Amino acid sequence: MADYDLADPLEETAEAIATMEVRGAATIAGEAADALATQARETAATEPEEFRATMRAAARRLRETRPTAVSLPNALRYVLQRMEGNDVETLRESVVRAAAEFDRRLERAQEDLGQIGANRLQDGDTIMTHCHSTDALACVEAALEQGKEIEAIVKETRPRKQGHITAERLRELGVPVTLIVDSAARRYLDEVDHVLVGADSIAADGSVINKIGTSGLAVNARERGVPIMTAAQTIKLHPETLTGHTVEIEMRDEAEVIDDETRADVGDIDVENPAFDVTPPRYMDAIVTESGQFPPESIVTLMRELFGEGADEPWAES
Ligand code: RI2
């Protein structure tokens, strides 16, 4: 990697994604595409092959930041597959154009899925949320625009408490919010009409990979008879699962779970901090994408339509 001239803004974006200063699968994808465009603008490469190799190295640097959200490699793939030209200027323009196109599609996809997800919500519904998902919030926003009144019970979402961001956004939209700790979720499900979550990846069998705690919430929602939907743009579909690969679950630093002093007081223990879990398709009622609503088990048909039999890795060192 040190052999390539990676621009400072690209390094900064990679760092911001790794530390979760930039977070959320859709946001990460947009920032990664933009970082490639910046790299293309700022690189000192003068030969076409040098330019291509630098862009592949830039994509690898971004790819290694977080392993679970497939929107990141899907964004890198989108841009690199459109990198074309026989001279540096043409190559540069193609990357910048592809990144801008990707951003536009991202925004449109979220608006479209919001409209579809909103149709599932009724006037007067109370929803329960987990973590913070811009795709899930797009459904609420569209429902409000349709004139529906929605209330929300927002799970705090340990350990990083992204529920606070959701609470703030919903409040800004004028939605009455009740914040609860994660372990109170089952108690409040009786007051809830819909559980609404996002996704970091969706596997070919319809499994939903989302923030840790989603699977337990889904099982409880099924037991209480509360429908649960995932709002996920098609960039969350994981093409490698079409060929039998599994989705890597990110393990994060234990300091997010317990501070050093408490850990020392408790004594010699292991601490684990998985960022995501897998909800099997039988516990999910619907996956809402910009291409329509799908029962989880049939999402594979959409995946084959979009990706064929699998996906390549255009960032590989050649
Ligand atoms: P949008 C987030 O992961 C959450 O798990 C959320 O449900 C998912 O990304 C999708 O977010 P993290 O980056 O793309 O907070 O819908 O670990 O915004």
XYZ file of N, CA and C in Angstrom, residues 12-280:
807
model
N -8.263 10.111 5.280
C -9.159 10.652 6.319
C -10.517 9.963 6.273
N -11.036 9.726 5.070
C -12.330 9.035 4.957
C -12.212 7.618 5.502
N -11.126 6.927 5.147
C -10.938 5.547 5.621
C -10.913 5.521 7.149
N -10.210 6.467 7.730
C -10.104 6.544 9.189
C -11.470 6.852 9.813
N -12.195 7.776 9.200
C -13.513 8.164 9.737
C -14.502 6.993 9.673
N -14.392 6.166 8.642
C -15.277 4.987 8.554
C -14.881 3.972 9.626
N -13.569 3.752 9.773
C -13.096 2.755 10.748
C -13.484 3.127 12.174
N -13.430 4.433 12.497
C -13.740 4.857 13.870
C -15.236 5.135 14.056
N -16.019 4.982 12.981
C -17.467 5.196 12.993
C -17.880 6.650 13.176
N -16.938 7.538 12.901
C -17.309 8.954 12.829
C -18.247 9.102 11.629
N -17.933 8.383 10.554
C -18.865 8.200 9.440
C -19.431 6.802 9.605
N -20.765 6.680 9.749
C -21.350 5.367 9.982
C -22.710 5.272 9.294
N -23.233 4.034 9.272
C -24.493 3.773 8.585
C -24.149 3.318 7.170
N -24.705 2.172 6.790
C -24.271 1.522 5.549
C -24.389 2.419 4.317
N -25.501 3.155 4.187
C -25.689 3.999 2.997
C -24.712 5.171 3.009
N -24.540 5.781 4.168
C -23.628 6.929 4.289
C -22.195 6.506 3.981
N -21.796 5.359 4.506
C -20.452 4.840 4.252
C -20.243 4.668 2.739
N -21.250 4.106 2.060
C -21.135 3.866 0.613
C -20.935 5.178 -0.143
N -21.729 6.185 0.197
C -21.629 7.482 -0.478
C -20.268 8.130 -0.236
N -19.807 8.073 1.003
C -18.504 8.688 1.339
C -17.367 7.946 0.638
N -17.486 6.636 0.525
C -16.430 5.850 -0.130
C -16.356 6.209 -1.619
N -17.511 6.333 -2.262
C -17.522 6.712 -3.685
C -16.906 8.109 -3.848
N -17.279 9.027 -2.966
C -16.723 10.387 -3.037
C -15.212 10.378 -2.834
N -14.746 9.524 -1.905
C -13.297 9.452 -1.637
C -12.548 8.959 -2.871
N -13.147 8.022 -3.616
C -12.502 7.563 -4.859
C -12.418 8.712 -5.867
N -13.486 9.504 -5.940
C -13.480 10.646 -6.866
C -12.373 11.636 -6.472
N -12.251 11.891 -5.173
C -11.202 12.806 -4.703
C -9.822 12.247 -5.026
N -9.655 10.934 -4.789
C -8.378 10.299 -5.105
C -8.059 10.474 -6.599
N -9.079 10.281 -7.435
C -8.874 10.410 -8.892
C -8.446 11.833 -9.246
N -9.056 12.814 -8.572
C -8.708 14.210 -8.854
C -7.303 14.543 -8.388
N -6.917 14.002 -7.223
C -5.675 14.459 -6.587
C -4.446 13.614 -6.883
N -4.629 12.453 -7.507
C -3.466 11.578 -7.698
C -2.427 12.223 -8.626
N -1.177 11.908 -8.335
C -0.081 12.445 -9.158
C 0.264 11.485 -10.296
N -0.506 10.380 -10.418
C -0.197 9.375 -11.445
C -0.218 10.007 -12.843
N 0.766 9.673 -13.643
C 0.849 10.261 -14.994
C 0.621 9.221 -16.084
N 0.719 7.952 -15.731
C 0.513 6.882 -16.714
C -0.806 6.170 -16.422
N -1.526 5.749 -17.463
C -2.816 5.090 -17.253
C -2.743 3.891 -16.303
N -1.731 3.038 -16.462
C -1.673 1.845 -15.599
C -1.376 2.233 -14.152
N -0.563 3.264 -13.983
C -0.261 3.762 -12.633
C -1.541 4.322 -11.993
N -2.332 5.042 -12.802
C -3.595 5.590 -12.310
C -4.515 4.446 -11.862
N -4.671 3.440 -12.723
C -5.563 2.315 -12.386
C -5.094 1.611 -11.120
N -3.796 1.376 -11.014
C -3.251 0.669 -9.838
C -3.473 1.491 -8.570
N -3.327 2.812 -8.671
C -3.545 3.675 -7.502
C -5.017 3.636 -7.077
N -5.916 3.648 -8.060
C -7.341 3.604 -7.724
C -7.708 2.258 -7.081
N -7.100 1.191 -7.573
C -7.367 -0.128 -6.959
C -6.847 -0.143 -5.515
N -5.668 0.451 -5.294
C -5.100 0.508 -3.937
C -5.988 1.361 -3.025
N -6.507 2.453 -3.572
C -7.403 3.320 -2.793
C -8.654 2.539 -2.385
N -9.189 1.765 -3.313
C -10.387 0.970 -3.013
C -10.073 -0.083 -1.954
N -8.891 -0.688 -2.034
C -8.529 -1.701 -1.019
C -8.415 -1.053 0.363
N -7.854 0.155 0.401
C -7.720 0.860 1.689
C -9.100 1.116 2.306
N -10.058 1.521 1.474
C -11.414 1.767 1.980
C -12.083 0.447 2.367
N -11.860 -0.582 1.542
C -12.509 -1.880 1.745
C -12.155 -2.477 3.106
N -10.900 -2.258 3.558
C -10.427 -2.927 4.783
C -10.946 -2.268 6.065
N -11.654 -1.138 5.954
C -12.025 -0.398 7.166
C -13.070 -1.121 8.019
N -14.148 -1.610 7.372
C -15.198 -2.316 8.110
C -15.667 -3.485 7.235
N -15.799 -4.670 7.823
C -16.028 -5.845 6.977
C -17.485 -6.199 6.673
N -18.463 -5.704 7.448
C -19.799 -6.307 7.366
C -20.733 -5.632 6.361
N -20.742 -4.298 6.320
C -21.698 -3.600 5.446
C -21.261 -3.740 3.985
N -22.052 -4.469 3.208
C -21.678 -4.758 1.818
C -21.862 -3.539 0.907
N -22.560 -2.529 1.402
C -22.713 -1.305 0.611
C -21.349 -0.703 0.288
N -20.368 -0.940 1.151
C -19.023 -0.394 0.933
C -18.372 -1.048 -0.299
N -18.176 -2.384 -0.331
C -17.622 -2.960 -1.564
C -18.518 -2.757 -2.783
N -19.839 -2.728 -2.584
C -20.726 -2.496 -3.738
C -20.493 -1.099 -4.333
N -20.228 -0.108 -3.480
C -19.937 1.245 -3.974
C -18.606 1.263 -4.720
N -17.597 0.615 -4.147
C -16.274 0.580 -4.776
C -16.357 -0.122 -6.130
N -17.132 -1.207 -6.156
C -17.326 -1.975 -7.395
C -17.995 -1.098 -8.456
N -19.033 -0.382 -8.044
C -19.775 0.466 -8.990
C -18.835 1.455 -9.673
N -17.990 2.099 -8.886
C -17.104 3.137 -9.444
C -15.988 2.504 -10.280
N -15.321 1.487 -9.724
C -14.164 0.918 -10.448
C -14.571 0.224 -11.747
N -15.770 -0.366 -11.757
C -16.212 -1.020 -13.005
C -16.451 -0.005 -14.123
N -16.630 1.242 -13.758
C -16.880 2.288 -14.761
C -15.626 3.116 -15.058
N -14.495 2.701 -14.487
C -13.227 3.411 -14.753
C -12.734 2.966 -16.131
N -12.714 3.904 -17.087
C -12.290 3.500 -18.437
C -11.595 4.655 -19.142
N -10.758 4.308 -20.104
C -10.034 5.318 -20.868
C -8.615 4.881 -21.140
N -8.002 5.506 -22.127
C -6.624 5.152 -22.490
C -5.619 6.191 -22.012
N -6.132 7.281 -21.447
C -5.206 8.276 -20.899
C -5.719 8.699 -19.523
N -4.841 9.316 -18.748
C -5.159 9.620 -17.354
C -6.366 10.554 -17.241
N -6.442 11.552 -18.117
C -7.548 12.510 -18.017
C -8.899 11.826 -18.209
N -8.980 10.944 -19.201
C -10.245 10.230 -19.456
C -10.562 9.292 -18.293
N -9.557 8.627 -17.801
C -9.765 7.729 -16.648
C -10.294 8.525 -15.457
N -9.658 9.674 -15.207
C -10.052 10.523 -14.078
C -11.522 10.942 -14.211
N -11.867 11.408 -15.395
C -13.254 11.858 -15.607
C -14.244 10.724 -15.396
N -13.875 9.517 -15.851
C -14.812 8.388 -15.722
C -15.056 8.061 -14.245
N -14.029 8.162 -13.413
C -14.185 7.863 -11.982
C -15.054 8.933 -11.309
N -14.755 10.182 -11.617
C -15.514 11.283 -11.005
C -16.989 11.189 -11.405
N -17.220 10.878 -12.694
C -18.599 10.758 -13.186
C -19.328 9.586 -12.512
N -18.638 8.457 -12.401
C -19.270 7.265 -11.799
C -19.616 7.511 -10.333
N -18.735 8.214 -9.613
C -19.001 8.486 -8.191
C -20.226 9.396 -8.045
N -20.327 10.397 -8.920
C -21.474 11.316 -8.856
C -22.769 10.570 -9.189
N -22.670 9.696 -10.177
C -23.830 8.890 -10.589
C -24.264 7.975 -9.429
N -23.266 7.389 -8.758
C -23.556 6.502 -7.627
C -24.302 7.273 -6.535
N -23.827 8.489 -6.227
C -24.474 9.319 -5.201
C -25.935 9.609 -5.554
N -26.163 9.926 -6.831
C -27.538 10.237 -7.262
C -28.438 9.012 -7.103
N -27.914 7.857 -7.500
C -28.705 6.624 -7.402
C -29.019 6.289 -5.948
N -28.032 6.531 -5.083
C -28.185 6.269 -3.651
C -29.356 7.081 -3.084
N -29.348 8.359 -3.433
C -30.379 9.258 -2.918
C -31.761 8.866 -3.445
N -31.813 8.590 -4.752
C -33.093 8.218 -5.370
C -33.615 6.902 -4.787
N -32.700 5.940 -4.597
C -33.099 4.626 -4.071
C -33.729 4.791 -2.690
N -33.126 5.653 -1.876
C -33.661 5.834 -0.527
C -35.053 6.475 -0.559
N -35.219 7.436 -1.455
C -36.546 8.072 -1.565
C -37.589 7.057 -2.032
N -37.213 6.252 -3.031
C -38.162 5.273 -3.580
C -38.535 4.211 -2.548
N -37.537 3.712 -1.833
C -37.868 2.678 -0.832
C -38.681 3.284 0.310
N -38.439 4.548 0.597
C -39.209 5.229 1.639
C -40.697 5.224 1.311
N -41.013 5.489 0.041
C -42.419 5.494 -0.391
C -43.042 4.115 -0.206
N -42.291 3.090 -0.556
C -42.821 1.714 -0.468
C -42.995 1.308 1.002
N -41.971 1.599 1.818
C -42.054 1.256 3.238
C -43.183 2.002 3.934
N -43.418 3.226 3.507
C -44.469 4.047 4.125
C -45.846 3.421 3.919
N -46.021 2.726 2.798
C -47.319 2.101 2.532
C -47.668 1.017 3.546
N -46.635 0.474 4.198
C -46.892 -0.554 5.215
C -47.356 0.062 6.540
N -47.108 1.348 6.703
C -47.450 2.003 7.972
C -48.836 2.644 7.877
N -49.595 2.544 8.960
C -50.943 3.111 9.000
C -50.946 4.371 9.856
N -51.919 5.225 9.567
C -52.098 6.430 10.386
C -52.306 6.011 11.852
N -51.549 6.602 12.758
C -51.703 6.287 14.191
C -50.797 5.164 14.672
N -49.980 4.595 13.780
C -49.098 3.488 14.172
C -47.997 3.944 15.127
N -47.607 3.009 15.995
C -46.391 3.186 16.793
C -45.354 2.203 16.262
N -44.176 2.725 15.988
C -43.104 1.851 15.504
C -42.044 1.678 16.592
N -41.297 0.569 16.485
C -40.113 0.412 17.343
C -38.898 0.370 16.432
N -37.844 1.096 16.809
C -36.626 1.125 15.994
C -35.449 0.542 16.769
N -34.433 0.130 15.996
C -33.183 -0.368 16.578
C -32.040 0.310 15.845
N -31.054 0.772 16.553
C -29.896 1.468 15.989
C -30.336 2.730 15.228
N -29.556 3.132 14.231
C -29.950 4.281 13.413
C -29.754 3.935 11.958
N -30.860 3.913 11.234
C -30.811 3.578 9.811
C -31.499 4.673 9.012
N -30.759 5.242 8.047
C -31.368 6.285 7.216
C -32.420 5.672 6.283
N -32.212 4.408 5.882
C -33.223 3.746 5.038
C -34.535 3.574 5.819
N -34.423 3.141 7.080
C -35.638 2.958 7.896
C -36.323 4.310 8.127
N -35.530 5.340 8.408
C -36.133 6.654 8.664
C -36.793 7.236 7.410
N -36.278 6.851 6.228
C -36.902 7.330 4.978
C -38.359 6.848 4.892
N -38.631 5.654 5.425
C -40.013 5.127 5.418
C -40.908 5.966 6.332
N -40.372 6.327 7.486
C -41.149 7.144 8.429
C -41.397 8.522 7.820
N -40.358 9.088 7.229
C -40.484 10.424 6.649
C -41.554 10.428 5.548
N -41.544 9.393 4.711
C -42.538 9.327 3.631
C -43.947 9.136 4.200
N -44.055 8.350 5.272
C -45.380 8.151 5.897
C -45.907 9.478 6.445
N -45.013 10.260 7.034
C -45.423 11.574 7.565
C -45.875 12.478 6.419
N -45.128 12.404 5.295
C -45.505 13.217 4.126
C -46.862 12.799 3.572
N -47.199 11.514 3.745
C -48.523 11.038 3.314
C -49.616 11.481 4.294
N -49.222 12.201 5.354
C -50.201 12.739 6.313
C -50.498 11.803 7.466
N -49.713 10.720 7.604
C -49.963 9.775 8.697
C -49.300 10.267 9.980
N -49.951 9.968 11.098
C -49.326 10.280 12.381
C -48.641 9.027 12.902
N -47.383 9.175 13.262
C -46.578 8.029 13.697
C -45.938 8.371 15.039
N -45.915 7.391 15.939
C -45.150 7.554 17.185
C -44.040 6.515 17.199
N -43.012 6.730 18.017
C -41.880 5.815 17.984
C -41.393 5.442 19.372
N -41.102 4.159 19.532
C -40.368 3.679 20.704
C -38.979 3.317 20.190
N -37.991 3.990 20.719
C -36.632 3.925 20.175
C -35.721 3.174 21.141
N -35.145 2.085 20.643
C -34.212 1.321 21.491
C -32.863 2.039 21.520
N -32.320 2.133 22.705
C -31.050 2.834 22.905
C -29.922 2.264 22.012
N -29.839 0.940 21.944
C -28.864 0.223 21.116
C -27.442 0.336 21.656
N -27.189 -0.435 22.684
C -25.846 -0.583 23.242
C -24.976 -1.294 22.218
N -23.641 -1.126 22.198
C -22.933 -0.283 23.160
C -22.769 1.175 22.726
N -22.991 1.502 21.450
C -22.660 2.872 21.016
C -23.851 3.820 21.038
N -25.023 3.263 21.399
C -26.223 4.086 21.611
C -26.620 4.921 20.390
N -26.601 4.275 19.206
C -27.035 5.017 18.018
C -28.525 5.326 18.046
N -29.257 4.708 19.011
C -30.669 5.040 19.182
C -30.853 6.521 19.497
N -29.842 7.119 20.109
C -29.933 8.559 20.421
C -30.009 9.386 19.132
N -29.275 8.942 18.105
C -29.323 9.680 16.827
C -30.723 9.538 16.227
N -31.253 8.296 16.290
C -32.611 8.066 15.755
C -33.630 8.928 16.502
N -33.492 8.972 17.838
C -34.434 9.757 18.640
C -34.396 11.232 18.213
N -33.194 11.732 18.004
C -33.045 13.140 17.629
C -33.653 13.410 16.251
N -33.350 12.522 15.284
C -33.893 12.710 13.923
C -35.419 12.651 13.923
N -35.966 11.679 14.677
C -37.429 11.545 14.705
C -38.065 12.769 15.361
N -37.424 13.244 16.399
C -37.943 14.452 17.059
C -37.942 15.625 16.081
N -36.857 15.737 15.297
C -36.796 16.805 14.299
C -37.932 16.684 13.280
N -38.365 15.430 13.022
C -39.472 15.217 12.075
C -40.833 15.424 12.739
N -40.819 15.698 14.056
C -42.074 15.938 14.783
C -42.731 14.667 15.287
N -41.986 13.568 15.341
C -42.538 12.295 15.822
C -42.354 12.211 17.342
N -43.435 11.935 18.094
C -43.265 11.740 19.544
C -42.425 10.484 19.801
N -41.388 10.622 20.630
C -40.414 9.534 20.834
C -40.364 9.116 22.293
N -40.351 7.802 22.523
C -40.046 7.269 23.849
C -38.762 6.450 23.726
N -37.758 6.818 24.487
C -36.486 6.096 24.451
C -36.494 5.014 25.529
N -36.089 3.790 25.155
C -36.011 2.705 26.154
C -34.642 2.029 26.072
N -34.251 1.344 27.154
C -33.020 0.548 27.082
C -33.346 -0.731 26.308
N -32.324 -1.355 25.763
C -32.548 -2.515 24.897
C -33.338 -3.623 25.588
N -33.025 -3.861 26.852
C -33.658 -4.988 27.540
C -35.129 -4.742 27.861
N -35.625 -3.526 27.623
C -37.050 -3.250 27.852
C -37.898 -3.517 26.603
N -37.249 -3.932 25.511
C -37.967 -4.007 24.232
C -39.195 -4.926 24.286
N -39.045 -6.123 24.860
C -40.176 -7.064 24.826
C -41.376 -6.511 25.593
N -41.088 -5.837 26.697
C -42.164 -5.251 27.501
C -42.987 -4.252 26.677
N -42.312 -3.525 25.787
C -43.010 -2.471 25.035
C -43.590 -2.943 23.706
N -43.259 -4.183 23.314
C -43.743 -4.643 22.004
C -45.270 -4.684 21.921
N -45.935 -4.870 23.072
C -47.405 -4.901 23.055
C -48.001 -3.562 22.640
N -47.200 -2.495 22.738
C -47.699 -1.159 22.365
C -47.290 -0.785 20.940
N -46.687 -1.752 20.215
C -46.064 -1.428 18.938
C -46.813 -2.091 17.777
N -46.981 -1.345 16.664
C -47.642 -1.901 15.479
C -46.647 -2.457 14.471
N -45.436 -1.911 14.447
C -44.427 -2.318 13.464
C -43.048 -2.157 14.057
N -42.198 -3.164 13.858
C -40.771 -2.967 14.146
C -40.116 -2.637 12.812
N -39.273 -1.626 12.824
C -38.672 -1.123 11.586
C -37.166 -1.004 11.791
N -36.417 -1.794 11.018
C -34.949 -1.758 11.154
C -34.304 -1.583 9.784
N -33.016 -1.301 9.787
C -32.245 -1.216 8.545
C -31.459 -2.498 8.345
N -30.471 -2.447 7.476
C -29.604 -3.610 7.251
C -28.234 -3.144 6.800
N -27.243 -3.922 7.179
C -25.875 -3.692 6.680
C -25.581 -4.618 5.522
N -26.171 -5.805 5.549
C -26.054 -6.757 4.445
C -27.278 -7.662 4.457
N -27.637 -8.115 3.252
C -28.700 -9.115 3.147
C -28.152 -10.282 2.341
N -28.273 -11.477 2.900
C -27.701 -12.656 2.254
C -28.700 -13.277 1.283
N -28.189 -14.128 0.412
C -29.014 -14.724 -0.642
C -30.186 -15.544 -0.084
N -30.047 -16.084 1.126
C -31.159 -16.859 1.705
C -32.171 -15.965 2.425
N -31.966 -14.640 2.362
C -32.907 -13.711 2.986
C -32.543 -13.356 4.418
N -31.425 -13.873 4.928
C -30.978 -13.473 6.273
C -30.620 -11.997 6.269
N -30.968 -11.334 7.363
C -30.678 -9.893 7.471
C -29.555 -9.693 8.486
N -28.474 -9.075 8.036
C -27.348 -8.789 8.928
C -27.474 -7.321 9.312
N -27.716 -7.095 10.592
C -27.923 -5.721 11.063
C -27.328 -5.595 12.463
N -27.418 -4.396 12.998
C -26.807 -4.079 14.302
C -27.141 -5.148 15.343
N -26.160 -5.469 16.150
C -26.315 -6.487 17.198
C -27.589 -6.196 18.023
N -28.371 -7.242 18.222
C -29.631 -7.084 18.948
C -30.839 -7.178 18.043
N -30.616 -7.073 16.734
C -31.753 -7.143 15.803
C -32.407 -8.524 15.846
N -31.589 -9.585 15.897
C -32.167 -10.934 15.827
C -33.035 -11.225 17.055
N -32.570 -10.805 18.234
C -33.367 -11.021 19.439
C -34.674 -10.241 19.380
N -34.578 -9.030 18.866
C -35.779 -8.203 18.717
C -36.764 -8.870 17.748
N -36.222 -9.431 16.663
C -37.087 -10.066 15.655
C -37.797 -11.291 16.230
N -37.073 -12.086 17.001
C -37.683 -13.284 17.603
C -38.795 -12.856 18.569
N -38.516 -11.836 19.378
C -39.531 -11.336 20.313
C -40.734 -10.752 19.573
N -40.468 -10.037 18.481
C -41.571 -9.436 17.715
C -42.456 -10.537 17.133
N -41.817 -11.597 16.624
C -42.600 -12.717 16.074
C -43.461 -13.340 17.169
N -42.868 -13.509 18.352
C -43.585 -14.128 19.472
C -44.769 -13.259 19.916
N -44.622 -11.933 19.811
C -45.707 -11.028 20.203
C -46.661 -10.748 19.043
N -46.356 -11.277 17.846
C -47.228 -11.052 16.677
C -47.090 -9.661 16.085
N -45.945 -9.029 16.288
C -45.728 -7.677 15.737
C -44.919 -7.805 14.446
N -45.421 -7.289 13.318
C -44.660 -7.395 12.071
C -43.341 -6.632 12.126
N -42.323 -7.199 11.495
C -41.016 -6.538 11.466
C -40.528 -6.454 10.029
N -40.137 -5.252 9.636
C -39.620 -5.076 8.270
C -38.220 -4.472 8.299
N -37.462 -4.846 7.259
C -36.135 -4.277 7.052
C -36.202 -3.336 5.869
N -35.734 -2.122 6.044
C -35.641 -1.175 4.932
C -34.193 -1.198 4.445
N -33.995 -1.602 3.204
C -32.622 -1.780 2.715
C -32.551 -1.563 1.213
N -31.784 -0.577 0.822
C -31.555 -0.375 -0.616
C -30.852 -1.590 -1.204
N -30.940 -1.752 -2.508
C -30.343 -2.942 -3.131
C -28.813 -2.972 -2.996
N -28.171 -1.847 -2.648
C -26.715 -1.922 -2.405
C -26.399 -2.690 -1.124
N -27.432 -3.061 -0.364
C -27.200 -3.873 0.835
C -27.245 -5.371 0.519
N -27.595 -5.714 -0.719
C -27.629 -7.135 -1.098
C -26.193 -7.616 -1.289
N -25.873 -8.752 -0.714
C -24.479 -9.218 -0.655
C -24.223 -10.241 -1.757
N -23.618 -9.824 -2.878
C -23.501 -10.739 -4.022
C -22.673 -11.983 -3.737
N -21.706 -11.888 -2.835
C -20.855 -13.067 -2.595
C -21.611 -14.209 -1.921
N -22.738 -13.893 -1.269
C -23.512 -14.970 -0.638
C -24.225 -15.820 -1.682
N -24.282 -15.344 -2.927
C -24.862 -16.156 -4.011
C -23.998 -17.377 -4.292
N -22.716 -17.279 -3.960
C -21.818 -18.402 -4.219
C -21.342 -19.048 -2.917
N -22.181 -18.973 -1.898
C -21.920 -19.751 -0.686
C -21.059 -19.072 0.363
N -20.578 -17.857 0.101
C -19.783 -17.177 1.126
C -20.697 -16.685 2.247
N -20.132 -16.569 3.438
C -20.917 -16.007 4.539
C -20.465 -14.561 4.772
N -21.256 -13.830 5.527
C -20.937 -12.422 5.793
C -20.111 -12.345 7.075
N -18.966 -11.697 6.973
C -18.106 -11.572 8.160
C -18.739 -10.592 9.154
N -18.801 -11.012 10.399
C -19.353 -10.132 11.444
C -18.191 -9.372 12.113
N -18.289 -8.066 12.080
C -17.239 -7.212 12.643
C -17.196 -7.345 14.174
N -16.006 -7.584 14.700
C -15.803 -7.580 16.154
C -15.095 -6.276 16.491
N -15.665 -5.474 17.384
C -15.081 -4.169 17.686
C -14.396 -4.184 19.060
N -13.763 -3.067 19.374
C -12.960 -2.958 20.586
C -13.795 -3.130 21.858
N -13.223 -3.832 22.823
C -13.953 -4.050 24.090
C -14.171 -2.747 24.857
N -13.374 -1.725 24.559
C -13.524 -0.444 25.272
C -14.895 0.189 24.986
N -15.562 -0.235 23.919
C -16.914 0.285 23.644
C -17.930 -0.305 24.617
N -17.558 -1.429 25.265
C -18.498 -2.142 26.136
C -18.245 -1.850 27.607
N -16.973 -1.765 27.982
C -16.623 -1.627 29.404
C -15.362 -0.759 29.519
N -15.368 0.179 30.489
C -14.173 1.025 30.617
C -13.087 0.284 31.396
N -11.861 0.748 31.258
C -10.695 0.063 31.823
C -10.818 -0.137 33.331
N -11.306 0.915 34.010
C -11.389 0.852 35.471
C -12.366 -0.241 35.915
N -13.558 -0.249 35.295
C -14.562 -1.262 35.656
C -14.026 -2.652 35.358
N -13.361 -2.759 34.221
C -12.832 -4.060 33.810
C -11.812 -4.553 34.837
N -10.987 -3.628 35.318
C -9.980 -4.008 36.321
C -10.666 -4.426 37.618
N -11.756 -3.707 37.995
C -12.503 -4.056 39.214
C -13.132 -5.441 39.108
N -13.687 -5.742 37.941
C -14.376 -7.028 37.750
C -13.388 -8.184 37.823
N -12.187 -7.948 37.355
C -11.183 -9.013 37.387
C -10.964 -9.619 36.017
N -10.370 -10.794 36.019
C -9.914 -11.400 34.772
C -11.086 -12.024 34.003
N -11.624 -11.275 33.063
C -12.743 -11.779 32.247
C -12.439 -11.532 30.773
N -13.166 -12.248 29.915
C -13.112 -11.937 28.483
C -14.257 -10.997 28.168
N -14.027 -10.088 27.249
C -15.098 -9.193 26.792
C -15.172 -9.291 25.280
N -16.372 -9.468 24.750
C -16.521 -9.522 23.288
C -17.514 -8.458 22.844
N -17.305 -7.935 21.653
C -18.133 -6.834 21.166
C -18.459 -7.005 19.677
N -19.337 -7.993 19.374
C -19.737 -8.133 17.964
C -20.637 -6.965 17.573
N -20.398 -6.360 16.405
C -21.190 -5.188 16.006
C -22.522 -5.577 15.369
N -22.615 -6.790 14.847
C -23.811 -7.177 14.075
C -24.255 -8.591 14.430
N -25.507 -8.906 14.065
C -25.938 -10.306 14.149
C -26.794 -10.655 12.936
N -27.175 -11.921 12.870
C -27.877 -12.433 11.682
C -29.297 -12.816 12.080
N -30.282 -12.213 11.431
C -31.676 -12.579 11.675
C -32.127 -13.530 10.560
N -32.471 -14.771 10.906
C -32.901 -15.710 9.870
C -34.187 -15.217 9.193
